[in-house]
Amino acid sequence: MTNTSPGAFSSTAKHQVAVSAMFERIAPRYDTANRILSFGVDVFWRRRLVRGVAAAFLPGSRRRILDLAAGTYDVSIALADRIPGAFVLAVDSCLPMLQAGKGKLIRAGGYAKSRIAPIAGDALHLPMNDASVDAVTVSFGLRNMFPRKAALAEAHRVLTPGGVFHILEFGAAKCRICGGLYTVYLTRILPYIGWLVTGDKEAYSYLARTVRDFPAAAVLTEELRAVGFQEVTARRLWGGIAYLHTGKK
Ligand SMILES: C[S@@+](CC[C@H](N)C(=O)[O-])C[C@H]1O[C@@H](n2cnc3c(N)ncnc32)[C@H](O)[C@@H]1O
């Protein structure tokens, strides 16, 4: 039998098609699954990301923000709501994910909605000019991008000099006891609950695999430096279950 799950392909295009097909399948139940699987903690992690973006802007500066892998707009809406003067380009390669978030966009109200532009596009080939955005965010999206270095380089290309790339991503919880419990949760419990909520066990086994395979913070720090980012930082959240990485152009 042919393995058509994301990550099974060496070609970028085939990987992308498989990733988008997977997110298309889970899109209608994506938000519900997120809240249940993270016990609601993902909401606080995203808030930390948004606070970091707001803090990195100088008073009075232009605030054109690119939210990569925007999904159902959790981060895009928070950016538009909480950062005065922000305009958010919400890019995702899976149109059904953007469509699944449409109701949230409407409920967010006219102010936030008028400050978010949804764009179907690939983070590896952004339809944007060099140095055209003032900040880039990606929350739980980077580990789906292959090759990762191309995505980092593309984020660097579109940022204005001085702009900051903010990455929120799962980590590999290194402490002994919580690391062990986390691994059991990730590999045994999470795919099962994911299957109950979305009907798609493969998608949540894939999530567990990509979290396990995602590089350690020190490695990602080096990758960010290698494509030109400076002042690179990595902040542990919840004992390393998630990380906030930043790099300045
Ligand atoms: C786990 S979801 C994260 C969504 C959202 N950022 C959040 O915090 O809930 C990952 C998203 O990445 C998108 N994605 C994967 N590869 C992508 C790529 N190369 N370019 C743009 N989006 C991509 C998927 O379609 C999916 O919506």
XYZ file of N, CA and C and ligand atoms in Angstrom:
774
model
N 0.842 -1.205 0.000
C 0.000 0.000 0.000
C 0.877 1.255 0.000
N 0.521 2.258 -0.792
C 1.324 3.481 -0.849
C 1.021 4.376 0.350
N 2.069 4.908 0.962
C 1.882 5.839 2.076
C 1.715 7.256 1.530
N 0.512 7.796 1.655
C 0.253 9.142 1.116
C 0.135 10.177 2.231
N 0.605 9.827 3.436
C 0.522 10.804 4.530
C 1.614 11.854 4.367
N 1.373 13.089 4.896
C 2.390 14.121 4.789
C 3.678 13.622 5.439
N 4.794 14.041 4.917
C 6.073 13.626 5.496
C 6.601 12.370 4.822
N 5.724 11.653 4.086
C 6.165 10.424 3.436
C 6.836 10.730 2.093
N 6.793 11.998 1.679
C 7.312 12.366 0.362
C 8.609 13.150 0.469
N 9.489 12.928 -0.507
C 10.701 13.731 -0.519
C 10.467 14.996 -1.346
N 9.415 15.006 -2.192
C 9.184 16.186 -3.032
C 8.332 17.218 -2.299
N 8.752 18.481 -2.401
C 8.054 19.579 -1.732
C 6.602 19.645 -2.177
N 6.366 19.533 -3.502
C 5.008 19.701 -4.031
C 4.085 18.613 -3.509
N 4.559 17.363 -3.504
C 3.709 16.260 -3.041
C 3.439 16.389 -1.551
N 4.453 16.803 -0.787
C 4.277 16.993 0.652
C 3.185 18.041 0.886
N 3.268 19.148 0.133
C 2.314 20.240 0.306
C 0.890 19.798 -0.004
N 0.740 19.013 -1.075
C -0.592 18.522 -1.454
C -1.149 17.637 -0.337
N -0.298 16.773 0.232
C -0.749 15.867 1.293
C -1.108 16.644 2.561
N -0.303 17.679 2.890
C -0.581 18.490 4.088
C -1.917 19.209 3.913
N -2.121 19.820 2.738
C -3.365 20.565 2.512
C -4.565 19.631 2.531
N -4.414 18.435 1.955
C -5.533 17.473 1.940
C -5.887 17.086 3.373
N -4.862 16.925 4.217
C -5.104 16.543 5.609
C -5.837 17.660 6.361
N -5.374 18.908 6.195
C -6.053 20.023 6.886
C -7.458 20.248 6.334
N -7.640 19.964 5.050
C -8.990 20.090 4.484
C -9.945 19.109 5.183
N -9.446 17.892 5.457
C -10.309 16.880 6.107
C -10.700 17.310 7.523
N -9.747 17.901 8.265
C -10.060 18.196 9.676
C -10.569 19.624 9.895
N -10.567 20.454 8.835
C -10.899 21.891 8.980
C -12.184 22.153 9.788
N -13.304 21.444 9.494
C -14.553 21.793 10.204
C -14.471 21.572 11.715
N -13.585 20.657 12.176
C -13.520 20.361 13.617
C -12.187 20.796 14.215
N -11.391 21.543 13.430
C -10.027 21.906 13.863
C -10.022 22.670 15.187
N -10.865 23.694 15.315
C -10.853 24.531 16.537
C -11.275 23.732 17.767
N -12.333 22.926 17.605
C -12.817 22.118 18.735
C -11.707 21.165 19.190
N -11.073 20.500 18.226
C -10.007 19.548 18.572
C -8.860 20.266 19.289
N -8.503 21.441 18.813
C -7.410 22.221 19.441
C -7.685 22.476 20.913
N -8.894 22.993 21.187
C -9.221 23.369 22.575
C -9.197 22.130 23.465
N -9.758 21.007 22.984
C -9.820 19.799 23.813
C -8.409 19.234 24.017
N -7.648 19.122 22.939
C -6.335 18.463 23.024
C -5.325 19.255 23.849
N -5.488 20.584 23.887
C -4.516 21.398 24.650
C -5.095 21.798 26.007
N -6.292 21.312 26.325
C -7.003 21.705 27.567
C -7.165 23.230 27.626
N -7.261 23.861 26.462
C -7.481 25.309 26.385
C -6.212 26.151 26.507
N -5.069 25.489 26.755
C -3.833 26.236 26.999
C -3.330 26.945 25.733
N -3.661 26.391 24.564
C -3.197 26.991 23.303
C -3.625 28.451 23.183
N -4.770 28.788 23.811
C -5.271 30.168 23.760
C -4.255 31.111 24.433
N -3.712 30.688 25.575
C -2.743 31.528 26.310
C -1.427 31.641 25.547
N -1.010 30.531 24.911
C 0.232 30.584 24.139
C 0.110 31.593 22.982
N -1.061 31.558 22.319
C -1.246 32.505 21.206
C -1.250 33.945 21.728
N -1.841 34.156 22.930
C -1.842 35.511 23.509
C -0.426 35.983 23.760
N 0.438 35.064 24.256
C 1.840 35.424 24.497
C 2.505 35.872 23.195
N 2.197 35.131 22.133
C 2.758 35.469 20.811
C 2.341 36.884 20.421
N 1.048 37.174 20.563
C 0.517 38.475 20.137
C 1.114 39.604 21.001
N 1.257 39.351 22.295
C 1.877 40.371 23.177
C 3.306 40.663 22.720
N 4.009 39.612 22.349
C 5.391 39.769 21.874
C 5.450 40.597 20.600
N 4.497 40.356 19.698
C 4.469 41.118 18.435
C 4.222 42.596 18.752
N 3.228 42.852 19.636
C 2.896 44.243 19.988
C 4.103 44.935 20.615
N 4.808 44.221 21.486
C 5.937 44.823 22.208
C 7.108 45.134 21.280
N 7.227 44.391 20.183
C 8.377 44.582 19.293
C 8.222 45.800 18.379
N 6.996 46.322 18.263
C 6.790 47.492 17.399
C 7.173 48.777 18.124
N 7.832 49.662 17.420
C 8.122 50.980 17.992
C 6.851 51.829 17.900
N 6.651 52.771 18.850
C 5.450 53.626 18.786
C 5.401 54.355 17.443
N 4.202 54.361 16.851
C 4.010 55.107 15.600
C 4.528 54.411 14.353
N 5.079 53.190 14.496
C 5.635 52.522 13.312
C 4.508 51.894 12.476
N 4.798 51.620 11.192
C 3.829 50.942 10.336
C 3.687 49.496 10.818
N 2.470 48.937 10.774
C 2.230 47.609 11.347
C 1.534 46.671 10.372
N 2.207 46.406 9.285
C 1.658 45.456 8.315
C 2.215 44.076 8.709
N 1.306 43.180 9.155
C 1.756 41.898 9.711
C 1.336 40.751 8.804
N 2.284 39.860 8.532
C 1.979 38.659 7.759
C 1.799 37.501 8.734
N 0.578 36.936 8.791
C 0.332 35.768 9.641
C 0.366 34.531 8.750
N 1.482 33.804 8.821
C 1.660 32.621 7.976
C 0.907 31.436 8.547
N 0.409 30.557 7.674
C -0.330 29.372 8.120
C -1.446 29.803 9.068
N -2.200 30.805 8.638
C -3.187 31.468 9.509
C -4.312 30.543 9.940
N -4.592 29.499 9.174
C -5.615 28.517 9.562
C -6.975 29.167 9.725
N -7.557 29.030 10.910
C -8.902 29.561 11.161
C -8.836 30.922 11.866
N -7.745 31.626 11.694
C -7.578 33.045 12.079
C -7.422 33.342 13.576
N -7.149 32.361 14.421
C -7.021 32.677 15.857
C -6.009 33.803 16.086
N -4.823 33.659 15.481
C -3.770 34.660 15.689
C -4.091 35.938 14.911
N -4.567 35.802 13.687
C -4.868 36.990 12.862
C -5.862 37.905 13.576
N -6.929 37.306 14.131
C -7.954 38.115 14.806
C -7.367 38.792 16.041
N -6.587 38.049 16.822
C -5.989 38.633 18.033
C -5.033 39.774 17.670
N -4.278 39.609 16.579
C -3.356 40.679 16.151
C -4.146 41.926 15.759
N -5.202 41.715 14.956
C -5.999 42.859 14.478
C -6.722 43.554 15.628
N -7.162 42.757 16.600
C -7.914 43.287 17.746
C -7.039 44.053 18.725
N -5.854 43.484 18.994
C -5.074 43.984 20.139
C -3.927 44.907 19.780
N -3.605 45.008 18.470
C -2.484 45.884 18.117
C -3.019 47.075 17.323
N -3.033 48.249 17.938
C -3.576 49.426 17.246
C -2.829 49.664 15.926
N -3.608 49.894 14.882
C -3.006 50.206 13.576
C -2.534 48.988 12.796
N -2.799 47.772 13.339
C -2.308 46.573 12.639
C -3.164 46.263 11.405
N -2.498 45.823 10.345
C -3.197 45.270 9.193
C -2.589 43.894 8.933
N -3.450 42.857 8.890
C -2.939 41.480 8.880
C -3.199 40.791 7.544
N -2.135 40.272 6.948
C -2.268 39.449 5.751
C -2.265 38.001 6.234
N -3.419 37.342 6.165
C -3.569 35.988 6.713
C -3.402 34.970 5.586
N -2.210 34.362 5.519
C -1.890 33.459 4.407
C -1.979 31.999 4.849
N -2.677 31.192 4.084
C -2.698 29.749 4.340
C -2.811 29.022 3.006
N -2.151 27.858 2.929
C -2.170 27.111 1.665
C -3.425 26.254 1.529
N -4.207 26.140 2.619
C -5.406 25.285 2.582
C -6.649 26.175 2.669
N -7.271 26.397 1.525
C -8.439 27.286 1.473
C -9.559 26.834 2.427
N -9.851 25.528 2.540
C -10.915 25.104 3.472
C -10.638 25.494 4.925
N -9.368 25.620 5.336
C -9.078 26.087 6.708
C -9.514 27.548 6.829
N -9.163 28.378 5.843
C -9.565 29.788 5.889
C -11.093 29.886 5.873
N -11.725 29.027 5.066
C -13.201 29.070 4.986
C -13.829 28.630 6.310
N -13.211 27.659 6.981
C -13.751 27.172 8.259
C -13.707 28.274 9.322
N -12.782 29.221 9.175
C -12.653 30.297 10.159
C -13.506 31.515 9.836
N -14.207 31.470 8.702
C -14.962 32.642 8.231
C -15.967 33.159 9.276
N -16.665 32.214 9.938
C -17.655 32.593 10.959
C -16.999 33.373 12.092
N -15.779 32.931 12.475
C -15.053 33.618 13.563
C -14.687 35.031 13.152
N -14.328 35.163 11.885
C -13.951 36.471 11.352
C -15.149 37.426 11.414
N -16.319 36.892 11.068
C -17.535 37.715 11.102
C -17.887 38.074 12.544
N -17.796 37.067 13.438
C -18.128 37.318 14.851
C -17.141 38.287 15.498
N -15.925 38.347 14.962
C -14.909 39.247 15.542
C -15.314 40.712 15.360
N -16.222 40.958 14.409
C -16.743 42.318 14.233
C -16.054 43.064 13.111
N -16.681 44.156 12.705
C -16.238 44.917 11.541
C -14.818 45.432 11.656
N -14.426 45.880 12.864
C -13.091 46.485 13.014
C -11.998 45.459 12.676
N -12.069 44.290 13.363
C -11.047 43.262 13.117
C -11.128 42.777 11.673
N -12.345 42.548 11.188
C -12.527 41.977 9.851
C -11.937 42.897 8.774
N -12.134 44.209 8.963
C -11.641 45.143 7.951
C -10.112 45.232 7.977
N -9.494 44.651 8.996
C -8.029 44.726 9.114
C -7.340 43.406 8.820
N -8.116 42.451 8.283
C -7.536 41.140 7.945
C -7.824 40.837 6.478
N -6.763 40.515 5.738
C -6.946 40.121 4.336
C -6.574 38.648 4.196
N -7.575 37.756 4.001
C -7.259 36.334 3.817
C -6.633 36.100 2.440
N -5.574 35.304 2.414
C -4.891 35.028 1.135
C -4.562 33.533 1.070
N -5.015 32.864 0.008
C -4.628 31.471 -0.182
C -3.249 31.479 -0.816
N -2.252 30.972 -0.123
C -0.886 31.029 -0.658
C 0.053 30.129 0.122
N 1.202 29.888 -0.484
C 2.191 28.978 0.085
C 3.311 29.782 0.753
N 3.599 29.449 2.001
C 4.639 30.162 2.749
C 6.024 30.031 2.095
N 6.178 29.036 1.235
C 7.480 28.851 0.581
C 7.618 29.696 -0.680
N 6.481 30.212 -1.170
C 6.494 31.050 -2.377
C 5.490 32.165 -2.152
N 5.835 33.136 -1.343
C 4.858 34.159 -0.946
C 4.598 35.149 -2.080
N 3.315 35.476 -2.290
C 2.994 36.431 -3.352
C 3.187 37.868 -2.860
N 4.402 38.175 -2.402
C 4.672 39.496 -1.807
C 6.049 39.978 -2.210
N 6.177 41.301 -2.257
C 7.471 41.878 -2.608
C 8.469 41.735 -1.470
N 9.744 41.891 -1.804
C 10.792 41.920 -0.775
C 10.485 43.079 0.173
N 10.828 42.922 1.438
C 10.730 43.990 2.448
C 9.372 44.687 2.434
N 8.290 43.910 2.389
C 6.963 44.524 2.291
C 6.127 44.403 3.564
N 6.566 43.609 4.565
C 5.795 43.503 5.816
C 6.696 43.823 7.014
N 6.056 44.285 8.111
C 6.827 44.784 9.257
C 7.005 43.732 10.357
N 6.206 42.675 10.301
C 6.371 41.550 11.234
C 5.789 40.317 10.562
N 6.327 39.146 10.914
C 5.775 37.881 10.416
C 5.503 36.989 11.625
N 4.328 36.339 11.628
C 4.020 35.381 12.693
C 3.717 34.026 12.054
N 4.013 32.971 12.798
C 3.531 31.647 12.396
C 3.289 30.849 13.676
N 2.048 30.387 13.834
C 1.736 29.646 15.052
C 1.335 28.219 14.682
N 2.098 27.268 15.162
C 1.877 25.833 14.935
C 1.789 25.496 13.446
N 2.508 26.264 12.639
C 2.475 26.019 11.193
C 3.832 25.601 10.647
N 4.910 26.054 11.291
C 6.242 25.855 10.710
C 6.587 24.378 10.541
N 6.149 23.532 11.473
C 6.561 22.131 11.394
C 5.924 21.398 10.217
N 4.938 22.040 9.565
C 4.339 21.431 8.370
C 5.075 21.839 7.103
N 5.994 22.777 7.218
C 6.600 23.348 6.010
C 7.887 22.620 5.655
N 7.988 22.255 4.377
C 9.116 21.455 3.924
C 9.586 21.959 2.562
N 10.856 22.303 2.384
C 11.900 22.334 3.392
C 11.746 23.563 4.297
N 11.989 23.365 5.591
C 11.771 24.431 6.581
C 12.651 25.650 6.301
N 13.894 25.371 5.869
C 14.817 26.499 5.657
C 14.302 27.441 4.580
N 13.612 26.881 3.580
C 13.060 27.725 2.504
C 11.974 28.638 3.078
N 11.188 28.108 4.023
C 10.126 28.930 4.648
C 10.751 30.043 5.495
N 11.826 29.722 6.200
C 12.492 30.746 7.029
C 13.083 31.838 6.130
N 13.684 31.404 5.025
C 14.311 32.359 4.099
C 13.256 33.261 3.460
N 12.091 32.681 3.151
C 11.011 33.447 2.534
C 10.468 34.494 3.526
N 10.335 34.113 4.801
C 9.884 35.073 5.824
C 10.895 36.215 5.928
N 12.181 35.878 5.855
C 13.235 36.890 5.932
C 13.159 37.831 4.726
N 12.905 37.270 3.558
C 12.853 38.079 2.323
C 11.762 39.151 2.399
N 10.566 38.783 2.895
C 9.445 39.731 2.843
C 9.454 40.752 3.993
N 10.277 40.492 5.019
C 10.331 41.429 6.151
C 11.110 42.695 5.809
N 10.653 43.807 6.377
C 11.434 45.042 6.256
C 12.625 44.946 7.216
N 13.730 45.623 6.919
C 14.853 45.605 7.861
C 14.383 46.084 9.236
N 14.764 45.349 10.282
C 14.313 45.683 11.641
C 13.050 44.932 12.032
N 12.367 44.329 11.042
C 11.137 43.566 11.318
C 11.459 42.254 12.028
N 10.481 41.755 12.788
C 10.728 40.554 13.598
C 9.841 39.391 13.136
N 10.444 38.212 13.091
C 9.737 36.966 12.783
C 9.431 36.292 14.123
N 8.148 36.015 14.400
C 7.718 35.407 15.670
C 7.168 34.011 15.372
N 7.755 33.016 15.986
C 7.332 31.635 15.730
C 6.825 31.000 17.029
N 5.587 30.506 17.009
C 5.072 29.717 18.133
C 4.983 28.278 17.640
N 5.663 27.385 18.337
C 5.662 25.990 17.876
C 5.826 25.043 19.054
N 5.388 23.814 18.875
C 5.568 22.819 19.931
C 7.054 22.547 20.128
N 7.382 22.136 21.367
C 8.750 21.726 21.654
C 8.726 20.278 22.094
N 9.855 19.805 22.581
C 9.919 18.378 22.932
C 10.017 18.170 24.434
N 9.398 19.054 25.255
C 9.382 18.955 26.727
C 10.473 18.054 27.286
N 11.621 18.659 27.598
C 12.787 17.846 27.903
C 12.871 17.326 29.358
N 12.122 17.941 30.311
C 12.306 17.501 31.700
C 11.850 16.051 31.843
N 12.521 15.299 32.754
C 12.404 13.834 32.782
C 10.973 13.318 32.909
N 10.298 13.784 33.993
C 8.959 13.236 34.254
C 7.944 13.789 33.267
N 7.920 15.151 33.138
C 6.900 15.707 32.246
C 7.190 15.300 30.800
N 8.484 15.128 30.454
C 8.838 14.693 29.099
C 8.244 13.319 28.805
N 8.335 12.400 29.786
C 7.800 11.048 29.623
C 6.283 11.063 29.486
N 5.639 11.822 30.368
C 4.174 11.898 30.324
C 3.710 12.515 29.010
N 4.452 13.550 28.602
C 4.109 14.264 27.371
C 4.207 13.314 26.167
N 5.253 12.488 26.146
C 5.426 11.553 25.024
C 4.271 10.559 24.977
N 3.870 10.064 26.152
C 2.744 9.119 26.188
C 1.483 9.817 25.686
N 1.262 11.046 26.161
C 0.080 11.796 25.735
C 0.076 11.999 24.217
N 1.260 12.421 23.724
C 1.400 12.765 22.303
C 1.192 11.560 21.394
N 1.796 10.432 21.766
C 1.797 9.292 20.844
C 0.618 8.342 21.062
N 0.078 8.286 22.287
C -0.983 7.308 22.556
C -2.359 7.962 22.683
N -2.419 9.068 23.453
C -3.736 9.616 23.804
C -4.235 10.609 22.749
N -3.336 11.514 22.356
C -3.735 12.585 21.418
C -4.301 12.054 20.082
N -3.645 11.080 19.420
C -4.240 10.599 18.157
C -5.630 9.999 18.362
N -5.822 9.386 19.519
C -7.118 8.753 19.800
C -8.211 9.820 19.989
N -7.897 10.853 20.813
C -8.892 11.926 21.021
C -9.119 12.670 19.706
N -8.029 12.936 18.977
C -8.133 13.613 17.675
C -9.079 12.854 16.751
N -8.970 11.541 16.786
C -9.835 10.686 15.953
C -11.294 10.799 16.407
N -11.503 10.814 17.745
C -12.876 10.925 18.252
C -13.523 12.246 17.838
N -12.723 13.328 17.867
C -13.292 14.654 17.583
C -13.447 14.900 16.081
N -12.449 14.468 15.299
C -12.471 14.826 13.861
C -12.752 13.630 12.956
N -12.652 12.424 13.502
C -12.819 11.225 12.680
C -11.571 10.904 11.882
N -10.447 11.584 12.166
C -9.228 11.419 11.382
C -8.034 11.132 12.289
N -7.734 9.846 12.473
C -6.637 9.479 13.371
C -5.280 9.804 12.743
N -5.186 9.618 11.417
C -3.918 9.842 10.723
C -3.416 11.278 10.928
N -4.366 12.238 10.868
C -3.959 13.646 11.017
C -3.302 13.879 12.372
N -3.805 13.220 13.411
C -3.272 13.480 14.749
C -2.062 12.600 15.061
N -1.907 11.485 14.353
C -0.652 10.732 14.442
C 0.441 11.547 13.751
N 0.052 12.190 12.634
C 0.998 13.062 11.911
C 1.448 14.205 12.814
N 0.480 14.802 13.551
C 0.815 15.904 14.465
C 1.869 15.418 15.471
N 1.635 14.239 16.062
C 2.571 13.704 17.049
C 3.952 13.490 16.417
N 3.987 12.946 15.191
C 5.259 12.698 14.494
C 6.008 13.994 14.248
N 5.271 15.020 13.763
C 5.956 16.271 13.418
C 6.454 16.987 14.675
N 5.725 16.837 15.787
C 6.188 17.460 17.036
C 7.486 16.771 17.468
N 7.489 15.427 17.395
C 8.694 14.671 17.792
C 9.881 15.004 16.898
N 9.613 15.181 15.586
C 10.711 15.394 14.640
C 11.164 16.849 14.558
N 10.383 17.761 15.153
C 10.739 19.186 15.051
C 12.055 19.414 15.801
N 12.954 20.254 15.231
C 14.284 20.396 15.860
C 14.232 21.060 17.227
N 15.241 20.784 18.032
C 15.382 21.427 19.340
C 15.553 22.928 19.124
N 15.246 23.703 20.184
C 15.295 25.162 20.073
C 16.668 25.646 19.585
N 17.734 25.010 20.054
C 19.089 25.459 19.671
C 19.312 25.266 18.171
N 18.743 24.201 17.620
C 18.915 23.927 16.188
C 18.134 24.958 15.364
N 16.883 25.224 15.785
C 16.076 26.211 15.062
C 16.739 27.592 15.151
N 17.329 27.890 16.297
C 18.052 29.161 16.464
C 19.142 29.276 15.396
N 19.899 28.184 15.194
C 20.971 28.205 14.186
C 20.392 28.342 12.779
N 19.261 27.674 12.532
C 18.637 27.762 11.198
C 18.184 29.197 10.916
N 17.642 29.855 11.945
C 17.202 31.247 11.776
C 18.402 32.138 11.478
N 19.504 31.908 12.200
C 20.718 32.713 11.954
C 21.256 32.456 10.552
N 21.175 31.187 10.131
C 21.750 30.817 8.828
C 21.057 31.541 7.669
N 19.765 31.878 7.826
C 19.096 32.592 6.725
C 19.167 34.105 6.905
N 19.846 34.559 7.956
C 20.101 35.999 8.097
C 19.471 36.674 9.299
N 18.693 35.937 10.123
C 18.080 36.594 11.287
C 19.123 36.863 12.368
N 18.921 37.982 13.079
C 19.814 38.354 14.184
C 19.010 38.447 15.469
N 19.713 38.616 16.577
C 19.072 38.735 17.899
C 18.027 37.624 18.085
N 18.416 36.414 17.740
C 17.478 35.280 17.786
C 17.259 34.851 19.243
N 15.980 34.665 19.627
C 15.668 34.232 20.998
C 14.743 33.012 20.953
N 14.773 32.224 22.035
C 13.855 31.077 22.167
C 13.375 31.047 23.611
N 12.060 31.172 23.792
C 11.483 31.199 25.149
C 10.634 29.950 25.367
N 10.937 29.239 26.463
C 10.173 28.021 26.757
C 8.826 28.344 27.362
N 7.770 27.671 26.918
C 6.453 27.824 27.535
C 6.051 26.458 28.087
N 5.543 26.451 29.265
C 5.067 25.203 29.894
C 6.116 24.094 29.867
N 7.295 24.415 30.402
C 8.349 23.398 30.526
C 8.849 22.884 29.194
N 8.630 23.651 28.142
C 9.159 23.257 26.834
C 8.157 22.505 25.965
N 6.882 22.473 26.397
C 5.864 21.849 25.533
C 5.677 22.730 24.295
N 5.827 24.031 24.502
C 5.813 24.951 23.350
C 6.983 25.932 23.499
N 7.335 26.571 22.403
C 8.404 27.583 22.400
C 7.962 28.801 21.602
N 8.433 29.953 22.041
C 8.283 31.175 21.249
C 9.675 31.564 20.757
N 9.856 31.540 19.465
C 11.152 31.898 18.879
C 10.995 33.259 18.192
N 12.018 34.079 18.271
C 11.990 35.319 17.494
C 13.337 35.546 16.810
N 13.295 36.257 15.696
C 14.517 36.640 15.001
C 14.271 37.953 14.308
N 15.284 38.824 14.315
C 15.128 40.152 13.715
C 15.877 40.217 12.390
N 15.278 40.899 11.405
C 15.987 41.059 10.131
C 16.927 42.246 10.223
C -1.823 23.448 12.844
S -2.517 24.611 11.740
C -2.192 26.143 12.547
C -3.223 27.186 12.241
C -3.159 28.458 13.080
N -1.954 29.200 12.853
C -3.334 28.178 14.546
O -2.521 28.641 15.364
O -4.318 27.488 14.898
C -1.319 24.605 10.461
C -1.739 25.392 9.231
O -0.592 25.501 8.380
C -1.062 25.548 7.048
N 0.086 25.296 6.165
C 0.811 24.148 6.081
N 1.797 24.293 5.173
C 1.685 25.564 4.688
C 2.414 26.308 3.718
N 3.463 25.792 3.075
N 2.042 27.574 3.478
C 0.975 28.134 4.125
N 0.248 27.464 5.032
C 0.602 26.207 5.320
C -2.151 24.483 7.042
O -3.006 24.589 5.939
C -2.834 24.752 8.390
O -3.908 25.654 8.255
